[in-house]
Coordinates of C-alpha atoms in Angstrom, one line a residue:
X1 CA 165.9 128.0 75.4
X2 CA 164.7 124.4 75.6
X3 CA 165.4 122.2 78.5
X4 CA 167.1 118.6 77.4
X5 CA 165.6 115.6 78.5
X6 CA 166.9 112.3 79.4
X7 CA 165.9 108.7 80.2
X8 CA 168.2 108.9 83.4
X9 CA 167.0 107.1 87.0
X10 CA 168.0 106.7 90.7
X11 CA 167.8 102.9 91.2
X12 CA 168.3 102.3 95.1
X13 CA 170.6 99.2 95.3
X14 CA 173.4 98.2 97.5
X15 CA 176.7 99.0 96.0
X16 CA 180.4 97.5 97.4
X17 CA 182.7 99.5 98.9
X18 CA 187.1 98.9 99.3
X19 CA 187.8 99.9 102.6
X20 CA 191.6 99.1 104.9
X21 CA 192.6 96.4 105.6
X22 CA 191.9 95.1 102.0
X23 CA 188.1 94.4 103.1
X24 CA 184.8 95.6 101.2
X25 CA 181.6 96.4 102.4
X26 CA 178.1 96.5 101.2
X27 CA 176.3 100.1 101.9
X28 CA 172.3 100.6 100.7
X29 CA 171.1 103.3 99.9
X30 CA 170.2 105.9 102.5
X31 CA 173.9 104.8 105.0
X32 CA 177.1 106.8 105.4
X33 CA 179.1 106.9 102.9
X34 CA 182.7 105.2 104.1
X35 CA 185.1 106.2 100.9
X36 CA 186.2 109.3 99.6
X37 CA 183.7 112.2 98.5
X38 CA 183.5 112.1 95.3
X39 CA 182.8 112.3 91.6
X40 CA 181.0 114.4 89.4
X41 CA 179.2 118.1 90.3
X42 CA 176.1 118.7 89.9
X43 CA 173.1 120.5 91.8
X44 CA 169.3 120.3 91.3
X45 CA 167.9 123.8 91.6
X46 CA 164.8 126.0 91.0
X47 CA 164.6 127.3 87.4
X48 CA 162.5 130.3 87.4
X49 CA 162.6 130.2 83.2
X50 CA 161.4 126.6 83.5
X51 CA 159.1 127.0 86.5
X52 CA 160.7 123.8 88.0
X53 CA 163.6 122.2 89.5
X54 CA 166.5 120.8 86.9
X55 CA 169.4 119.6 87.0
X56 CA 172.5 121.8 86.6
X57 CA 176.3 121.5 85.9
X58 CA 178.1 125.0 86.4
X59 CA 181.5 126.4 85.9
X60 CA 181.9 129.6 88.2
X61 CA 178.4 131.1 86.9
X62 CA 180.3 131.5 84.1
X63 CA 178.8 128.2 81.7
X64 CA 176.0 126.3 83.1
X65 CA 173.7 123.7 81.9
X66 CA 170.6 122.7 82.6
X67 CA 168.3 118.8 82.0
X68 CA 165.3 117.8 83.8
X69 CA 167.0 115.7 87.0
X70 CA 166.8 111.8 87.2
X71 CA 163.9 110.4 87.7
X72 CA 163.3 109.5 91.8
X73 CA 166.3 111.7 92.8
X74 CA 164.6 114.4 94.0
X75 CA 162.2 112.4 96.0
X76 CA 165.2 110.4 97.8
X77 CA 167.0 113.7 98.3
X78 CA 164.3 114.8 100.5
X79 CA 163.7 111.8 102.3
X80 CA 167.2 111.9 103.2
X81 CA 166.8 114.9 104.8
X82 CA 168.6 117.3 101.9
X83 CA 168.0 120.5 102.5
X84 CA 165.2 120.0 105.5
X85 CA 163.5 117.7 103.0
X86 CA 163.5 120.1 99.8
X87 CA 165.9 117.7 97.7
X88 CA 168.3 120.3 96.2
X89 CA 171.4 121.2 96.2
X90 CA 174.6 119.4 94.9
X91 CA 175.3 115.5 94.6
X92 CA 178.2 113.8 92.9
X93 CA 178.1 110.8 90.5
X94 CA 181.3 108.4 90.9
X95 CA 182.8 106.8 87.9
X96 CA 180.8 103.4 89.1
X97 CA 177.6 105.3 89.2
X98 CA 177.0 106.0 92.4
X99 CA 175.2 108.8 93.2
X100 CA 176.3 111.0 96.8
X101 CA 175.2 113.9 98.8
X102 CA 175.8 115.4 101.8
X103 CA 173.0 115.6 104.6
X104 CA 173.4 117.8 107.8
X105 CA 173.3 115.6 110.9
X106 CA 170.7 117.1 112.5
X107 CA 168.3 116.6 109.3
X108 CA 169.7 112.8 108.8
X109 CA 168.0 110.1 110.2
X110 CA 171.5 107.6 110.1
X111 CA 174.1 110.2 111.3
X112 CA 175.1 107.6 114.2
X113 CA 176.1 105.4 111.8
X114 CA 178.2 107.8 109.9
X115 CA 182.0 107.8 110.6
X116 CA 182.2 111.4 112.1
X117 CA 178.4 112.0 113.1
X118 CA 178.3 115.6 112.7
X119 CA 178.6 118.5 110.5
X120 CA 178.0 117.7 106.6
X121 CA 177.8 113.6 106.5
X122 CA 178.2 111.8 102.8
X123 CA 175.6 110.1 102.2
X124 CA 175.4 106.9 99.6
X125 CA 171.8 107.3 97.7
X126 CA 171.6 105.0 94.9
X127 CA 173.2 104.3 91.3
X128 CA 172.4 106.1 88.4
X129 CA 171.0 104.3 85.4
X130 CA 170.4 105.2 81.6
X131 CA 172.3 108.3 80.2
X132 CA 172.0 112.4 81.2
X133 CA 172.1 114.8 78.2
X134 CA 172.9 118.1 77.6
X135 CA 172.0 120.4 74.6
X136 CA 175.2 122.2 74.4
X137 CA 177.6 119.1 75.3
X138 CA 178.2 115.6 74.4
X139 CA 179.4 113.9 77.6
X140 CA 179.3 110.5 76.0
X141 CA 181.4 110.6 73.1
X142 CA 183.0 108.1 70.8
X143 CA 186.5 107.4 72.1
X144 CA 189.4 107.7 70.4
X145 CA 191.3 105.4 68.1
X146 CA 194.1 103.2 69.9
X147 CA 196.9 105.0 70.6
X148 CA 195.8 108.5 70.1
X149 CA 193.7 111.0 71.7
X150 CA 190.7 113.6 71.1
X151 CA 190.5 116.8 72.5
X152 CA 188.0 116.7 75.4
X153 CA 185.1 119.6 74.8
X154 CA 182.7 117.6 77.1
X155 CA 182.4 119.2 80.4
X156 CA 185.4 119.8 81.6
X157 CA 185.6 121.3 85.3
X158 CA 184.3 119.6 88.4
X159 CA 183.8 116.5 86.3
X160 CA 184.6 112.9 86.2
X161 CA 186.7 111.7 89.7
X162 CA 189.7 113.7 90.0
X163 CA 193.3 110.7 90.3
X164 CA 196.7 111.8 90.4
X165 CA 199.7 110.2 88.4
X166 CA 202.8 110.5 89.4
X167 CA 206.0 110.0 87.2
X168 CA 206.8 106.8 88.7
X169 CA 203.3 105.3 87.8
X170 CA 201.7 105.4 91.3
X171 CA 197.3 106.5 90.9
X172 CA 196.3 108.1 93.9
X173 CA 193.2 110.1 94.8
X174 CA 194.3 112.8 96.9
X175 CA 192.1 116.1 98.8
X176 CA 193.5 118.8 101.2
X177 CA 196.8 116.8 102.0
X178 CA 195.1 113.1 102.0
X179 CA 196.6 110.8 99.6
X180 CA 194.7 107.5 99.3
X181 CA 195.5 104.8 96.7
X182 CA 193.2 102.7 94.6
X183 CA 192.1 99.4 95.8
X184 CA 193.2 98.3 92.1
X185 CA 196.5 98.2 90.1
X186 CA 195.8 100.6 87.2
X187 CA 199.4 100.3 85.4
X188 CA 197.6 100.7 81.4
X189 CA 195.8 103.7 82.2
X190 CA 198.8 105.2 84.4
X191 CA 201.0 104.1 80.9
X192 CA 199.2 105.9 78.7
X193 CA 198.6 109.3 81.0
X194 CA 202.0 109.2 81.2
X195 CA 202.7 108.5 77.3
X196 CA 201.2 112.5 76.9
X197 CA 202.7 114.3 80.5
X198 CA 205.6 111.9 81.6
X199 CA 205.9 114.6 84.3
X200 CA 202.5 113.1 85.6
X201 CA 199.4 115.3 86.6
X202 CA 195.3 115.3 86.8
X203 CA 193.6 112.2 85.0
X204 CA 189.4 112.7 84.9
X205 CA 187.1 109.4 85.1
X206 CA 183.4 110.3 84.1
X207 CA 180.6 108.3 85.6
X208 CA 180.3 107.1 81.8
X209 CA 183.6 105.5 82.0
X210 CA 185.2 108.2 79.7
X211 CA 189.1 109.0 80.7
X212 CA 190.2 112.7 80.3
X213 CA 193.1 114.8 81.4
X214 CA 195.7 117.6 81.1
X215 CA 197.8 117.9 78.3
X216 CA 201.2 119.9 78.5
X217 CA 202.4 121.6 75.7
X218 CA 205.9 122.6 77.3
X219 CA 206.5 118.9 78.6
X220 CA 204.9 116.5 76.2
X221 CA 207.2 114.3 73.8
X222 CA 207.4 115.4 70.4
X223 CA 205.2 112.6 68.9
X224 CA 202.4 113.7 70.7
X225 CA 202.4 117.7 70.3
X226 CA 202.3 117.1 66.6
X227 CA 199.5 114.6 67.0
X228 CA 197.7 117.2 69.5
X229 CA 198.3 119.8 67.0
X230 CA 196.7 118.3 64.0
X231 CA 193.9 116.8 66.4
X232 CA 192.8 120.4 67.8
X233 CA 192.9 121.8 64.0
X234 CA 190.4 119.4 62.9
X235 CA 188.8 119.9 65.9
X236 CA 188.4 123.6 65.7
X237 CA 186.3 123.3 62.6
X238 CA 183.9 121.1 63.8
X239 CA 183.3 122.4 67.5
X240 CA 180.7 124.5 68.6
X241 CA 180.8 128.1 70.0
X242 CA 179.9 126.6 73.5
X243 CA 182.4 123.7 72.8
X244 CA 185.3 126.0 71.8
X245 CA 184.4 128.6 75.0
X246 CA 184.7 125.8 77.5
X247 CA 187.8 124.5 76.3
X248 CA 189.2 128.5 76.1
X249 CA 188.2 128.4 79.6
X250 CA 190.1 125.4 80.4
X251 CA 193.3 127.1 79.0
X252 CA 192.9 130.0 80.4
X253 CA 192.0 129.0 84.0
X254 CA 194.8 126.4 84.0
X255 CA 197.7 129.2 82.8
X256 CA 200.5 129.2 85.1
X257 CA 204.1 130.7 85.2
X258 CA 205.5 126.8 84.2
X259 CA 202.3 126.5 82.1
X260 CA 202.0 130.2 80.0
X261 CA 199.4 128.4 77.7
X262 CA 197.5 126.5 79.9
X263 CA 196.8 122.6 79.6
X264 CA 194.7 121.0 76.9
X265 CA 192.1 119.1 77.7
X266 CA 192.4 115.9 75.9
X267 CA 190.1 112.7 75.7
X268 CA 192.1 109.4 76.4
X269 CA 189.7 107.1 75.6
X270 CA 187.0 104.5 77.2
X271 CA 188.2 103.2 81.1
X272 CA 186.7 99.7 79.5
X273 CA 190.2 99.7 77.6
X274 CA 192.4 99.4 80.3
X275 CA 193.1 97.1 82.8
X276 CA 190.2 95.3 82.0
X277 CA 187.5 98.1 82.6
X278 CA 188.7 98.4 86.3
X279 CA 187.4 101.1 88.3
X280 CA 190.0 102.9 90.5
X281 CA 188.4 102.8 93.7
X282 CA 190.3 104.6 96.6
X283 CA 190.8 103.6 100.1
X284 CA 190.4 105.7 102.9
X285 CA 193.6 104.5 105.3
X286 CA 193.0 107.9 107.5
X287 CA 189.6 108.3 109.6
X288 CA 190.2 112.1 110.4
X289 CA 189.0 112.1 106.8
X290 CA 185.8 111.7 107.4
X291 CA 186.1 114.6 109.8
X292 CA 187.3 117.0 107.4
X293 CA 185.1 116.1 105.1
X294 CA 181.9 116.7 107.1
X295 CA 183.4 120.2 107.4
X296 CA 183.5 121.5 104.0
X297 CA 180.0 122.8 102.7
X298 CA 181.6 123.6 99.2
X299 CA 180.1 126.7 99.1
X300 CA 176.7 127.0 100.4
X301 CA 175.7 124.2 98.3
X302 CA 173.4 122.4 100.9
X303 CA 170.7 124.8 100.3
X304 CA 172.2 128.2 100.6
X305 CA 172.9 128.7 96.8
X306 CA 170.4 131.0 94.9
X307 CA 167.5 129.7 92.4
X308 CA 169.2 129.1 89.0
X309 CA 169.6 131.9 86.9
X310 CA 168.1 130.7 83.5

């Protein structure tokens, strides 16, 4: 097993923030994060096999994947306090690039700053820059043509920000019964979600700007299932074994008594296509957000979670 490589980077610059009362800030790197928790999973762990700490993307111990991390996260981790100064465990990537953690309060140097100052406080550290690689998936693909889509074999749990679509076209990001909307109208990416599941559902935005969601067999208009249908032959040809068992797992673990085949992943293209390349962005209109949030440890991800096992 060989470890891929990439020309990936923290670069610690101020980012802008939508927050109420239609006002954005400016947060450097190092502050409380003041907008939803968010983005893309991944931890940096020990690698015995490797004798090092990588980068890792998982699904349930069941698939994981493994690159060396971006250069200077580790070190910022630490400062941060991550971990009592180790620099591991798991961050997020939004779909603008920013990379967040979560810091204990009594390891952060800024938690009075924070908008709940204790528990597990998100932290904004920087932006990611160039492009992260794995051997066994392309997370960068080509998009599809206009007007149709590709079935998504990229990673495909815990990946990209998670936006609702409702049937009457509203985008909203929502987590444990809060519902915040984008700062942004969105109404050609909404359009086309709903163009494949008019009963609306789960749209994915990938810190590379790629747009992925749920496709529904039992619901979808006729058009598209014979469209999906020939799209996932010709797929099946070309995939890989590792591309073909993620997307199995995606079927499987998304089987329900409405859905008996479980929901396709399907590529919808670039979010540089609609509305202008706008990113949703949501608002947090609820401060006991920020409360809850500090709560969840996701697991024993700050530092509890065993060495990888590669």
């Amino acid at each position: 097993m060989s470890l891929a490589t990439n020309n990936a980077r923290l670069e610690e610059v101020p980012t802008t923030v939508p927050i109420a009362g239609r006002q954005e800030v400016t947060i450097n790197p190092g502050k409380p994060w003041p907008s939803p928790y968010r983005g893309s999973k991944y931890s940096i762990v020990h690698s015995h096999k490797f004798n090092q700490l990588v980068m890792r993307w998982q699904h349930r111990h069941e698939i994981q994947v493994y690159n060396e991390p971006p250069e200077g996260l580790v070190e910022a981790l630490g400062r941060l306090g991550k971990t009592a100064g180790r620099g591991t465990g798991q961050f997020r990537v939004t779909a603008s690039r920013e990379i967040l953690t979560k810091v204990h309060a009594s390891e952060y140097d800024h938690a009075d700053e924070a908008p709940f100052a204790k528990g597990y406080i998100p932290v904004y550290v920087g932006k990611l820059a160039g492009n992260i690689e794995f051997l066994e998936f392309d997370i960068d693909p080509s998009p599809p043509a206009p007007g149709t889509a590709n079935i998504w074999d990229g990673l495909s749990f815990t990946h990209g920000e998670s936006w609702s679509v409702s049937p009457n076209g509203s985008l909203k990001w929502k987590w444990q019964g809060f519902e915040f909307e984008s700062a942004f109208d969105h109404p050609e990416l909404v359009a086309t979600y709903l163009e494949y599941r008019p009963t609306g559902g789960l749209v994915y935005i990938t810190e590379f700007g790629h747009v992925w969601g749920n496709f529904s067999y039992r619901h979808a208009p006729d058009a598209k299932k014979v469209q999906l249908n020939r799209k996932f032959k010709e797929w099946r040809r070309t995939a890989t074994s590792s591309q073909k068992r993620l997307v199995q797992r995606r079927l499987l673990y998304t089987k329900s008594q409405g859905e008996v085949d479980g929901l396709l992943p399907i590529h919808l293209g670039h979010l540089s296509s609609f509305d202008n390349g706008v990113v949703p962005k949501p608002v947090v209109e609820d401060l006991s957000y920020f409360m809850m949030v500090s709560e969840d440890t996701g697991g024993g991800e700050y530092g509890n979670s065993p060495s990888a096992a590669v």
